[in-house]
Coordinates of C-alpha atoms (C1' of nucleotides) in Angstrom, one line a residue:
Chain A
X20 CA 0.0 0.0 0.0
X21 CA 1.5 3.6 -1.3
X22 CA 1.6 5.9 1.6
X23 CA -0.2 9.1 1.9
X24 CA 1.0 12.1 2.6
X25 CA -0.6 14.3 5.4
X26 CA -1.0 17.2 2.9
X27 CA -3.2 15.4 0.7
X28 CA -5.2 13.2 3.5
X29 CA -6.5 16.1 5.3
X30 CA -7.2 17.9 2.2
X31 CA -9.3 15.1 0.8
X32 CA -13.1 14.6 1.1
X33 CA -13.9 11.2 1.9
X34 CA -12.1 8.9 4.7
X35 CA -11.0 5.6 3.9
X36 CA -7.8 3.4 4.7
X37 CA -4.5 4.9 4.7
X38 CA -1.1 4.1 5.3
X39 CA 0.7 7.2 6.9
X40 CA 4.1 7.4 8.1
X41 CA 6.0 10.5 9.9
X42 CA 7.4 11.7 13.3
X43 CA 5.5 11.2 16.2
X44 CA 5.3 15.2 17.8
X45 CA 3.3 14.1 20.9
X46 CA 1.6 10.9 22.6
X47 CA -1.3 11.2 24.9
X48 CA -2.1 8.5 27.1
X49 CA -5.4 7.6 27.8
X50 CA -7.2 4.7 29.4
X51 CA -7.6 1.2 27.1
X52 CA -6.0 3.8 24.6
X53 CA -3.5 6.6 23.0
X54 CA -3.3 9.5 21.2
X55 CA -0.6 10.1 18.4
X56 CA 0.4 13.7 16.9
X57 CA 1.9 12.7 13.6
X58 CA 3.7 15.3 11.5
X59 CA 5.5 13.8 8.0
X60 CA 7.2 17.7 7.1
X61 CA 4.5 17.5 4.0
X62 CA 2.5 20.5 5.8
X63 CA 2.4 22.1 8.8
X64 CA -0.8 20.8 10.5
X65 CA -0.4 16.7 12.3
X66 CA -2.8 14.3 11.9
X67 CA -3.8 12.3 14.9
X68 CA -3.7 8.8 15.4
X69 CA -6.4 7.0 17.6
X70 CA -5.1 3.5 18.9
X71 CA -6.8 1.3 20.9
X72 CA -4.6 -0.5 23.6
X73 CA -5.1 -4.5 21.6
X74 CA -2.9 -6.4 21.7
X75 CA -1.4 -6.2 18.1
X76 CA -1.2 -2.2 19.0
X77 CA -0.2 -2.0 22.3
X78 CA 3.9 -3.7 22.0
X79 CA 4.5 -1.0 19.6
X80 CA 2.5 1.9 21.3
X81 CA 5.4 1.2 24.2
X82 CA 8.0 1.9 22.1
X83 CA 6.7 5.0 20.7
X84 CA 7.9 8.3 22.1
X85 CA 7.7 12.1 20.8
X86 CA 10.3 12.1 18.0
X87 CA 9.7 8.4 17.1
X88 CA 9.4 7.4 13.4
X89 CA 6.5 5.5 12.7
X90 CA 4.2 3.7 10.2
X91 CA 0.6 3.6 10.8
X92 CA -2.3 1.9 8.7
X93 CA -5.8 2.7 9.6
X94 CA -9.2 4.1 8.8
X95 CA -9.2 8.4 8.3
X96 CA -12.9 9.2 9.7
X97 CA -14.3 12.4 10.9
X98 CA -12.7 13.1 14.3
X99 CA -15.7 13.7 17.0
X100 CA -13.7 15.5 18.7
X101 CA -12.9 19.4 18.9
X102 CA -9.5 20.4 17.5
X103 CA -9.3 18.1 14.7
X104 CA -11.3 17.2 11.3
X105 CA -10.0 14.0 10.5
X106 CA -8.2 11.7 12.6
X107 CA -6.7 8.1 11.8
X108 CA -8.1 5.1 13.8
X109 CA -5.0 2.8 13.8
X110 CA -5.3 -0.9 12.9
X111 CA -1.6 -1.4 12.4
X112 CA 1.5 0.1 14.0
X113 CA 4.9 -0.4 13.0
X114 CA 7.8 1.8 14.8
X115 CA 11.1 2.3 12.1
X116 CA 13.0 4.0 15.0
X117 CA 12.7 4.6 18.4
X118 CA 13.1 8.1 20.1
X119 CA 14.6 7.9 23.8
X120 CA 12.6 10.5 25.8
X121 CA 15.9 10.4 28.5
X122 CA 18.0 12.0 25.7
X123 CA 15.8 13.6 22.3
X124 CA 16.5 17.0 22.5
X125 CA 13.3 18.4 20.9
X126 CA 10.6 18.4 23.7
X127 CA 6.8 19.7 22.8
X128 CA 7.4 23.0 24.6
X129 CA 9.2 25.9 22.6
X130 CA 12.7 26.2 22.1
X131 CA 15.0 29.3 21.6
X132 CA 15.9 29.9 18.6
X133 CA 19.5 30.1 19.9
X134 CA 19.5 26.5 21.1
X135 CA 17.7 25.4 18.0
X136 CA 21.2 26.4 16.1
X137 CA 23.0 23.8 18.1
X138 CA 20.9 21.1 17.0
X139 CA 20.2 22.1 13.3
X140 CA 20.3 18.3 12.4
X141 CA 17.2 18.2 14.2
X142 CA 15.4 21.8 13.9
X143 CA 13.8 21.0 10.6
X144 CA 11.2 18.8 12.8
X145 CA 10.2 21.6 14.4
X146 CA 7.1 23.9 13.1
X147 CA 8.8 26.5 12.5
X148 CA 11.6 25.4 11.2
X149 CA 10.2 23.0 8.7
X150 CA 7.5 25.6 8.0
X151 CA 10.4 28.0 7.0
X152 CA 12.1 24.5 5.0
X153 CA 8.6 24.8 2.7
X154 CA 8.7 28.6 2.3
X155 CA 12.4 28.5 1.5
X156 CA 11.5 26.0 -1.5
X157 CA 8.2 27.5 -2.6
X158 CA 10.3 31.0 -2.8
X159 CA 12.8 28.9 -5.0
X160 CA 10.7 28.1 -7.4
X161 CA 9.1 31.3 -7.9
X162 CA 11.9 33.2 -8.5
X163 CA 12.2 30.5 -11.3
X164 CA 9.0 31.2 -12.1
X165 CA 9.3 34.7 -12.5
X166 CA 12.1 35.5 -14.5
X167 CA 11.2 32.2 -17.2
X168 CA 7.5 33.7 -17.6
X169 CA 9.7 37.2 -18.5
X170 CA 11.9 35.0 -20.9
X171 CA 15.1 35.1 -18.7
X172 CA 17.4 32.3 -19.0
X173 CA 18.8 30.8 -15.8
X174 CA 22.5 30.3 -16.5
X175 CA 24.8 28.6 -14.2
X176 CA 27.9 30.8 -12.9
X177 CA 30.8 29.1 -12.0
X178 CA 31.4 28.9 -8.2
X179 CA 35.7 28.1 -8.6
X180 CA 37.0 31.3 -9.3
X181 CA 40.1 32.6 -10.8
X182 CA 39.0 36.3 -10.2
X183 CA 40.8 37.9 -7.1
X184 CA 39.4 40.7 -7.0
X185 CA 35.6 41.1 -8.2
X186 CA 35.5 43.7 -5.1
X187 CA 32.4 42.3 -4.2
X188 CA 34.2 41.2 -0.6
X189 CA 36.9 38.9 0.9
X190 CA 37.2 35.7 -0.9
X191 CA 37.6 32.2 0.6
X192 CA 41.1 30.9 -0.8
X193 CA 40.3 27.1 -2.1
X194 CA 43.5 24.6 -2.9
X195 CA 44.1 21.1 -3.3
X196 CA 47.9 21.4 -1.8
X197 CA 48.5 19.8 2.2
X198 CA 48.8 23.5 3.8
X199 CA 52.4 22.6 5.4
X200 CA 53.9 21.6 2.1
X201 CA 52.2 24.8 0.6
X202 CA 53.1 27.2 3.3
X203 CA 56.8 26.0 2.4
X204 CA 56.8 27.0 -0.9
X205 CA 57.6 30.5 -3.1
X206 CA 54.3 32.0 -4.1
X207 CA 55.4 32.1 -7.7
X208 CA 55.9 28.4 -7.4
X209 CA 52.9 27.9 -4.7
X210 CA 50.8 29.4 -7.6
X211 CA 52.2 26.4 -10.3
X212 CA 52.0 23.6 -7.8
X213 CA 48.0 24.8 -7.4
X214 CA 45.4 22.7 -9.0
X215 CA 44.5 25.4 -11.7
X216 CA 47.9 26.9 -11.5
X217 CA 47.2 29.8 -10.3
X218 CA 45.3 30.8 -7.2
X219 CA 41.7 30.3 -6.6
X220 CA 38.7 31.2 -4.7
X221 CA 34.6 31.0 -4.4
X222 CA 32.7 33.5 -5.9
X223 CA 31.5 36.2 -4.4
X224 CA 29.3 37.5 -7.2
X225 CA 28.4 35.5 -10.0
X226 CA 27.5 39.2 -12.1
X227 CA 30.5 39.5 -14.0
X228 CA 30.2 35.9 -15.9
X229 CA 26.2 37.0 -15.7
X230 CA 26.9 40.3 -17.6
X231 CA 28.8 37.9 -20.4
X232 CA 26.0 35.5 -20.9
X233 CA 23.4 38.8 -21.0
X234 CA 25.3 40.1 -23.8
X235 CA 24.7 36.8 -25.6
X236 CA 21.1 35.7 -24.8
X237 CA 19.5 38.7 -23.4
X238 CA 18.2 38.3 -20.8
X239 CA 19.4 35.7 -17.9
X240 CA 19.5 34.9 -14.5
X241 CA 21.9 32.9 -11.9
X242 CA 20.7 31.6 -8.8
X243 CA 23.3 30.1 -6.5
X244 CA 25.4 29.7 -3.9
X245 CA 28.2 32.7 -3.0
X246 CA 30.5 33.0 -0.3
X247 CA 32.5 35.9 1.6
X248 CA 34.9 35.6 4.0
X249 CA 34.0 39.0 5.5
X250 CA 34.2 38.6 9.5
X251 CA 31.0 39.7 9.5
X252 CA 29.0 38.9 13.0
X253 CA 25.6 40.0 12.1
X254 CA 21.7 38.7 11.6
X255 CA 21.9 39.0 7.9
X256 CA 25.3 38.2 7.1
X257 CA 26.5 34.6 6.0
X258 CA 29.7 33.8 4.7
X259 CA 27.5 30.8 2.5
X260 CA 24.5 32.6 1.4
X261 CA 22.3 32.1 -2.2
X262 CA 22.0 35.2 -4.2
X263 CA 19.8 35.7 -7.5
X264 CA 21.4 37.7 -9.6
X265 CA 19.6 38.8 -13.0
X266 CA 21.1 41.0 -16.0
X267 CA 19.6 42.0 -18.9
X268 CA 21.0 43.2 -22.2
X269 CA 19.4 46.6 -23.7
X270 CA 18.2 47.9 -20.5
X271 CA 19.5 51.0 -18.2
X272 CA 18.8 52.1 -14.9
X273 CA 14.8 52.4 -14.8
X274 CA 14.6 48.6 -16.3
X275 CA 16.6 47.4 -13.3
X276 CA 14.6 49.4 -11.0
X277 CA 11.2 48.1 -12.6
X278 CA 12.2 44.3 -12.9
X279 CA 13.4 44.9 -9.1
X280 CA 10.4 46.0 -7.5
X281 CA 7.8 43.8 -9.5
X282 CA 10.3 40.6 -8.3
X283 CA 9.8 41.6 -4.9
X284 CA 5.8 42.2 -5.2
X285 CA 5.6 38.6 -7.4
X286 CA 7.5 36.9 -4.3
X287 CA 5.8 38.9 -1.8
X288 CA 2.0 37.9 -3.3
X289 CA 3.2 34.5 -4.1
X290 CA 4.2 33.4 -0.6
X291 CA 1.1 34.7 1.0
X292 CA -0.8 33.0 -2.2
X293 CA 1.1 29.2 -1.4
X294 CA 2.4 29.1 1.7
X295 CA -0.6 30.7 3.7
X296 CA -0.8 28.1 6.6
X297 CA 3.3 28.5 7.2
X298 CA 2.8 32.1 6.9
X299 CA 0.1 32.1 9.6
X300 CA 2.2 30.8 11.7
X301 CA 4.7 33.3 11.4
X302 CA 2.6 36.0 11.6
X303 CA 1.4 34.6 15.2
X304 CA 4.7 33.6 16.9
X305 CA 7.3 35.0 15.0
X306 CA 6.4 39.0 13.5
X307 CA 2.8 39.8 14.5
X308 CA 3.0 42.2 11.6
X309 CA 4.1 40.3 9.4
X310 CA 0.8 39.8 6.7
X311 CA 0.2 43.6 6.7
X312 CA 3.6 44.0 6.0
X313 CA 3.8 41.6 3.2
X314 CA 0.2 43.1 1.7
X315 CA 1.7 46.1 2.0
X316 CA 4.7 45.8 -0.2
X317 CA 2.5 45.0 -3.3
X318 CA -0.3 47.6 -2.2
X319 CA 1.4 51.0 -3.8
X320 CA 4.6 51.5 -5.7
X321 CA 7.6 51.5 -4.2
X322 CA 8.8 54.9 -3.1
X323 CA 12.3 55.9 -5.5
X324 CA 14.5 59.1 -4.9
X325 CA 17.9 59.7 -5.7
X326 CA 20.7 59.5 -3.2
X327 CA 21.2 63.4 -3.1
X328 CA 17.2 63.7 -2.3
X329 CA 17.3 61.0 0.3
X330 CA 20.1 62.8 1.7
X331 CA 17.6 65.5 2.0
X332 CA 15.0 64.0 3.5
X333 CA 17.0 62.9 6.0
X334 CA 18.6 66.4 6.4
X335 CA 14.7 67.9 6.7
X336 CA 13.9 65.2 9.3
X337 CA 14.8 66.2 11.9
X338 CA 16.2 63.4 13.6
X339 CA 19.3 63.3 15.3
X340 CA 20.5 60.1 13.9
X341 CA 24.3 58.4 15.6
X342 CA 25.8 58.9 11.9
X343 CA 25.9 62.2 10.0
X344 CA 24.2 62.3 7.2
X345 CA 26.5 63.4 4.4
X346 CA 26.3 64.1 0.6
X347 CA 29.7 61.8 -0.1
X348 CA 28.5 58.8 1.8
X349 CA 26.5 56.0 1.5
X350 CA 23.3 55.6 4.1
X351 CA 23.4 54.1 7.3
X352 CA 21.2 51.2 8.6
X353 CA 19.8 53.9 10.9
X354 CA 19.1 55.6 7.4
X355 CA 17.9 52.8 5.5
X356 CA 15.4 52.1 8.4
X357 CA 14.1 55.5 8.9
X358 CA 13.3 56.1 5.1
X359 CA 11.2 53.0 4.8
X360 CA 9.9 52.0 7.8
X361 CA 8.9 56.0 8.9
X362 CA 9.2 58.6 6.3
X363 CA 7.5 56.2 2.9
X364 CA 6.2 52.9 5.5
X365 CA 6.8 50.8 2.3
X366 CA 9.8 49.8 0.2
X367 CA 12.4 52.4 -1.1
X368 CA 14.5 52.4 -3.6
X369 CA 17.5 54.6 -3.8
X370 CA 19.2 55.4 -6.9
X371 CA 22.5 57.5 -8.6
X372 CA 24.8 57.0 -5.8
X373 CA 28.2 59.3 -5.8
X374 CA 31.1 57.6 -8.0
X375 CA 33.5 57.5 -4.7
X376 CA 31.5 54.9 -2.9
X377 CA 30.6 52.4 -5.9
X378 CA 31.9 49.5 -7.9
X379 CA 34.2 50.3 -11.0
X380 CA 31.8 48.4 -13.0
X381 CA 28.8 50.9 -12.4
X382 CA 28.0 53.3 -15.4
X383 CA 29.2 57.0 -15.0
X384 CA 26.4 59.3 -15.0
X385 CA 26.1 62.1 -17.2
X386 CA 27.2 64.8 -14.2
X387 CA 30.3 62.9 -14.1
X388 CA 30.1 62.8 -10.2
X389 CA 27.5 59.8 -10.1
X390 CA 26.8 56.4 -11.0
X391 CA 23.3 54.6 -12.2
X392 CA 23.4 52.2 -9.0
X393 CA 20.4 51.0 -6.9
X394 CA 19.1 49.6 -3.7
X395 CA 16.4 48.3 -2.6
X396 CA 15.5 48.6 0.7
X397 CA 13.0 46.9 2.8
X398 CA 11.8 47.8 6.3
X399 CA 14.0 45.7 9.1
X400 CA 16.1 44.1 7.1
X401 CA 17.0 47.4 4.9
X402 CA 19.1 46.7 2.0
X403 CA 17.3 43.7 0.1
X404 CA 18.7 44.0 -3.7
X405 CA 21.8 46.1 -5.1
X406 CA 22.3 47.1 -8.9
X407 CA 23.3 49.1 -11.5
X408 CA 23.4 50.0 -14.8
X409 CA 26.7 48.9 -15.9
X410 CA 29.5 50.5 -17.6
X411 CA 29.6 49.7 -21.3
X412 CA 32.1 52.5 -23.0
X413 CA 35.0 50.9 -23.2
X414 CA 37.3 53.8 -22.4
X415 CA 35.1 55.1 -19.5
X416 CA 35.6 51.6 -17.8
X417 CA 39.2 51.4 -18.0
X418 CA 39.5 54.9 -17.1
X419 CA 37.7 54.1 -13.9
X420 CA 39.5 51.0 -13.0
X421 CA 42.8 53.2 -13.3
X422 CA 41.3 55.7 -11.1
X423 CA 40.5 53.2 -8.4
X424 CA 43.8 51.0 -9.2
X425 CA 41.9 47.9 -10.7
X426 CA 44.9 46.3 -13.1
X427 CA 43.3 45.3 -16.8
X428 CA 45.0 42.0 -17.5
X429 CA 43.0 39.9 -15.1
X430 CA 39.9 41.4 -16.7
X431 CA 41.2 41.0 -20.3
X432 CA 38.0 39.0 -20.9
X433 CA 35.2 41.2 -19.7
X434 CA 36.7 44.3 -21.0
X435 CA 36.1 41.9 -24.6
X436 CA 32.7 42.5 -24.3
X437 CA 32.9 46.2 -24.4
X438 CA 35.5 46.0 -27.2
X439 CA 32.9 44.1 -29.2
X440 CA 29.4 44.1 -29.8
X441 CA 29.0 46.5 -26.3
X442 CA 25.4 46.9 -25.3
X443 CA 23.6 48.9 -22.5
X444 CA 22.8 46.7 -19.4
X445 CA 21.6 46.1 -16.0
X446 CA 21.6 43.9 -13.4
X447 CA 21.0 43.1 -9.7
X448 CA 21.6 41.1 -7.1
X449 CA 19.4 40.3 -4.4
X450 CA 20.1 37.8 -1.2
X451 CA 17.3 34.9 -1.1
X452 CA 18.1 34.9 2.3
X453 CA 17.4 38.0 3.0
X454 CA 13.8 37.7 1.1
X455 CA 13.2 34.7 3.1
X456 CA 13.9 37.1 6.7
X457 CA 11.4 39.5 4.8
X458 CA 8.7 36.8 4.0
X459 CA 9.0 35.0 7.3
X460 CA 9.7 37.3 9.6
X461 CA 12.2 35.3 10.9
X462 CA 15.0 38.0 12.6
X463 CA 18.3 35.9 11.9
X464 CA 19.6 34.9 8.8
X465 CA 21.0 31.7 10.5
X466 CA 17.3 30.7 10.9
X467 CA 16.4 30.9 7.8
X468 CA 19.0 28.8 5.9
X469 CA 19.5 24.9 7.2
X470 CA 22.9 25.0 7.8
X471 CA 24.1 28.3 8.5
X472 CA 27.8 29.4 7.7
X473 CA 29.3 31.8 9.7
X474 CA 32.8 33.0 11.5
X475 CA 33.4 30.4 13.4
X476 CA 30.8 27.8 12.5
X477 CA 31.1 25.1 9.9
X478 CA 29.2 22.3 12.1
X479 CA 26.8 19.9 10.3
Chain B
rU10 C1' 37.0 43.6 13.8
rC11 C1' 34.8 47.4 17.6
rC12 C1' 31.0 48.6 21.5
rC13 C1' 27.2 46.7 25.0
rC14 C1' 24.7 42.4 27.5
rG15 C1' 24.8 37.4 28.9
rG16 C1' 26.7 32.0 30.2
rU17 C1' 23.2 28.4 36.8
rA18 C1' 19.4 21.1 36.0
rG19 C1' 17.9 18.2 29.3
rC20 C1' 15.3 23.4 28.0
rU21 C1' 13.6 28.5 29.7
rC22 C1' 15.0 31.2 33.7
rA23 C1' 15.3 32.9 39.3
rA24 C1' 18.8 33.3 43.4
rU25 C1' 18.1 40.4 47.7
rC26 C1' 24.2 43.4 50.4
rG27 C1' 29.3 38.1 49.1
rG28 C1' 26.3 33.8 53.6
rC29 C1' 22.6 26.2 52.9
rA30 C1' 21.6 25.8 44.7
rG31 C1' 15.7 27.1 43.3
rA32 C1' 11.1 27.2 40.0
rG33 C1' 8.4 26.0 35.5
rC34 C1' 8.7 22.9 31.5
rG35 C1' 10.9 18.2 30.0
rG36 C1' 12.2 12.9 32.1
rG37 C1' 10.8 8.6 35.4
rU38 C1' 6.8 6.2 38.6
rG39 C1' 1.7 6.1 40.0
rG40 C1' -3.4 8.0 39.3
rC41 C1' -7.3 10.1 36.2
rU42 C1' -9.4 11.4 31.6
rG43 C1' -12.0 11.4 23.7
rU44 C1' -7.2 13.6 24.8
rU45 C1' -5.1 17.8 22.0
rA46 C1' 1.1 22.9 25.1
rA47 C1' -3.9 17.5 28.8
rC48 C1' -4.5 17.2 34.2
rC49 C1' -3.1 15.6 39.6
rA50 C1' 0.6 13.4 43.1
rC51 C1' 5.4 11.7 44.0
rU52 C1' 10.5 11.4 42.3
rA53 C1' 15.5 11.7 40.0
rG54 C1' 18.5 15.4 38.0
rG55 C1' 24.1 20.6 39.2
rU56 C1' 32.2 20.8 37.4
rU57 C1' 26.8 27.6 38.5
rC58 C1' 31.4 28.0 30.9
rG59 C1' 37.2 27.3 31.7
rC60 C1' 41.7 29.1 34.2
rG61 C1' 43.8 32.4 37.9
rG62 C1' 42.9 35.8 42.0
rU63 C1' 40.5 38.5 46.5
rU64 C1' 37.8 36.7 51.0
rC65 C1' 36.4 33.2 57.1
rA66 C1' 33.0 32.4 52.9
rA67 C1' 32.2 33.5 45.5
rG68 C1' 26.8 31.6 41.1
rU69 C1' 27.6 36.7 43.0
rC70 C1' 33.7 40.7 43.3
rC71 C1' 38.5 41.3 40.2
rG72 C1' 41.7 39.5 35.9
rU73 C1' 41.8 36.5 31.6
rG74 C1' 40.2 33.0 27.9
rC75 C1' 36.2 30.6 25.3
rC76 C1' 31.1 30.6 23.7
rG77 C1' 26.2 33.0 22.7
rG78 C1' 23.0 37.4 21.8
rG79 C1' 22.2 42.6 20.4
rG80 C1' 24.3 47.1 18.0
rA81 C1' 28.1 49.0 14.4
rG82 C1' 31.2 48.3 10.0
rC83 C1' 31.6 45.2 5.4
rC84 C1' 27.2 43.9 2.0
rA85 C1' 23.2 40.5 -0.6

RNA sequence: UCCCCGGUAGCUCAAUCGGCAGAGCGGGUGGCUGUUAACCACUAGGUUCGCGGUUCAAGUCCGUGCCGGGGAGCCA
């Protein structure tokens, strides 16, 4: 007999016999019977299992704990009881592995999220961790969704990397050689005696090889893993993270803009669309605000304004904010938060940031002083998406990788593209696990990835 | 990396001025009950993060290291 998932059972009409099998959340004992929670990660709600203390039930009902894995054929009738509309009457239970209560960390009462870290082999059996598991994969695929509906290509970006210095952040330095006989050698020879020959890394953007592909199909998309070795001790920093990166060909500054705020409002709709029993239970233990919040950001337009006029609104606030607000520098998080969460209460995006405190690869406005970049910033999390409009005259490039001391050999091959066939184009990135903290609520990135990277922590 | 706060039972926390180490939940045992964060009674459970110091006496004070959280920077 094929097994049913909870999902489908208690979305069905009509009862019948099933054969369930999952994680046993909590057993009541009663008298001549017992009461099973069964949860199988296909949805957040259990089922509950009615068994009868016979003696064909009751040897395995001893053995069955909260945590136990467990198989369980029976009859699904309506439940007469409040709490529940279906519940299983068991005529068969088979236990695949045994839980001891003495020693199972997960108990039915709630757990911090901090001690939850320490076990993440065995968070996702928690609600809210496998109800964040779901959303995580259901935000996957519509950000596949999305751009293929537009006709964006995903492409795959290499994740071994030969570029040093993409500027995006530190890089992680990855070799084959034993690190004493390495450390030994000259790094003219180290460099030979290295798998590729030369030293190599993981990527910490995958735009550049993105911005290639765009100038070849149009319009594409990567979607993968990226890593920094920034010592970065924050709730929405990881040093492993998953970024979504589009670029399109034949587009400037306003196209980015555009194709960034309707991404956010498709994700935004779609997770409160599919995922609206996880969500609830965010929006009740996790941010209480979180489904006006998520409404909200697909209500109105997002608000946009140039850096020099965000700099002024801040100016005419009023506040007294820690960090000075100044014309030559980039905003604050104490700035970021203030214009969306007080000044617009929605999404903002900021655009034509001074030259000084952007990447070489960003165009050069017409006022010579500024480039096309943008952010997109979201309320608590602030700074969601990053782009720009990227440089595609050839001699205004190198000139600005001169002026911030960028050598052109090791970019021989991108500055190709502007030699030939050079195209207008934009591009962003945007952290999926930062739109997961924005569609959850959850408050720490390290909650909202299974395994979280950080300084320090490489366990599991 | 910098600033602030914290580390006590399996978990979440309390412990007054430096004076006998506590509670709830979880576990075990028994009872009761179509139960549902079940309930009632009893019970076991401690290197108070490590090291060093002050003191008659340290969970508490001092120094130092490690770990965790929050804020900042870097950014997605």
């Amino acid at each position: 007999m094929q097994r049913t998932r909870i999902k489908d059972m208690l979305a069905g009409e009509t009862g019948g016999t099933v054969l369930l099998k999952g994680w046993v959340r909590t057993k009541r004992e009663a008298k001549g019977f017992s009461f099973l929670e069964i949860n199988d990660g296909s949805c957040l709600a259990n089922v509950q299992v009615v068994a009868d203390h016979t003696p064909e039930l009751l040897p395995a009902m001893e053995q069955v704990n909260t945590g136990a894995a467990v198989a369980v054929e029976g009859e699904l009738v309506p439940s007469p009881a409040a709490g529940q509309k279906w519940e299983v009457r068991a005529a068969r239970l088979v236990v695949y592995g045994q839980a001891d209560p003495e020693t199972f960390a997960l108990q039915k009462k709630r757990h911090s999220d901090e001690f939850l870290r320490t076990i993440a082999h065995l968070r996702p059996r928690t609600n809210k961790y496998g109800a964040m598991l779901r959303v995580r994969s259901e935000m996957a695929r519509a950000v596949h969704e999305f751009f293929q509906a537009r006709g964006f290509f995903n492409v795959h970006a290499p994740i071994l990397t030969g570029s040093d210095c993409e500027g995006a952040g530190e890089m992680f330095r990855v070799s084959n050689l034993e690190a004493e006989k390495a450390a030994r050698l000259e790094p003219a020879a180290r460099a030979e005696a290295e798998f590729f020959g030369r030293p190599a890394g993981l990527t910490v953007s995958g735009q550049l090889e993105a911005e290639l592909m765009a100038l070849a199909l149009g319009d594409v998309y990567t979607f993968g893993p990226t890593f920094r070795a920034e010592n970065s001790n924050t709730p929405k920093h990881a040093a492993e993270f998953w970024m979504v990166e589009p670029e399109m060909a034949f587009a400037d500054l306003a196209d980015d803009m555009d194709l960034a705020e309707a991404l956010v409002k498709h994700l935004a709709r779609h997770a409160l669309e599919r995922c609206e029993a996880d969500l609830a239970l965010f929006g009740a233990f996790v941010d209480k605000t979180l489904l006006p919040t998520l409404t909200n950001i697909f209500a109105q337009p997002f608000a946009r304004l140039t850096h020099a006029e965000a700099i002024r609104e801040l100016k005419a606030s009023g506040k007294s904010f820690e960090f000075p607000v100044h014309e030559a520098s980039d905003l604050q998080t104490e700035h970021e938060r203030y214009l969306c969460e007080e000044r617009f209460g929605r999404p903002v995006i900021v655009y034509d940031y001074p030259k000084e405190i952007k990447a070489f690869y960003m165009r050069l406005n017409d006022d010579g002083k500024t480039v096309a970049a943008m952010d997109l910033l979201v309320p608590r999390i602030g700074e969601l998406c990053g782009g720009s409009q990227r440089e595609e005259r050839l001699d205004v490039l190198t000139r600005r990788m001169a002026e911030v001391g960028l050598p052109e050999e090791p970019y021989w091959w991108y500055l190709d593209t502007r030699r030939y066939g050079s195209a207008p184009h934009a591009g962003f990135g945007m952290g999926f696990e930062r739109l997961l903290m924005l569609v959850t609520g959850i408050a720490n990135i390290r909650d909202v990835i299974p395994f979280p990277r950080t300084p320090g922590h490489l366990e599991f």
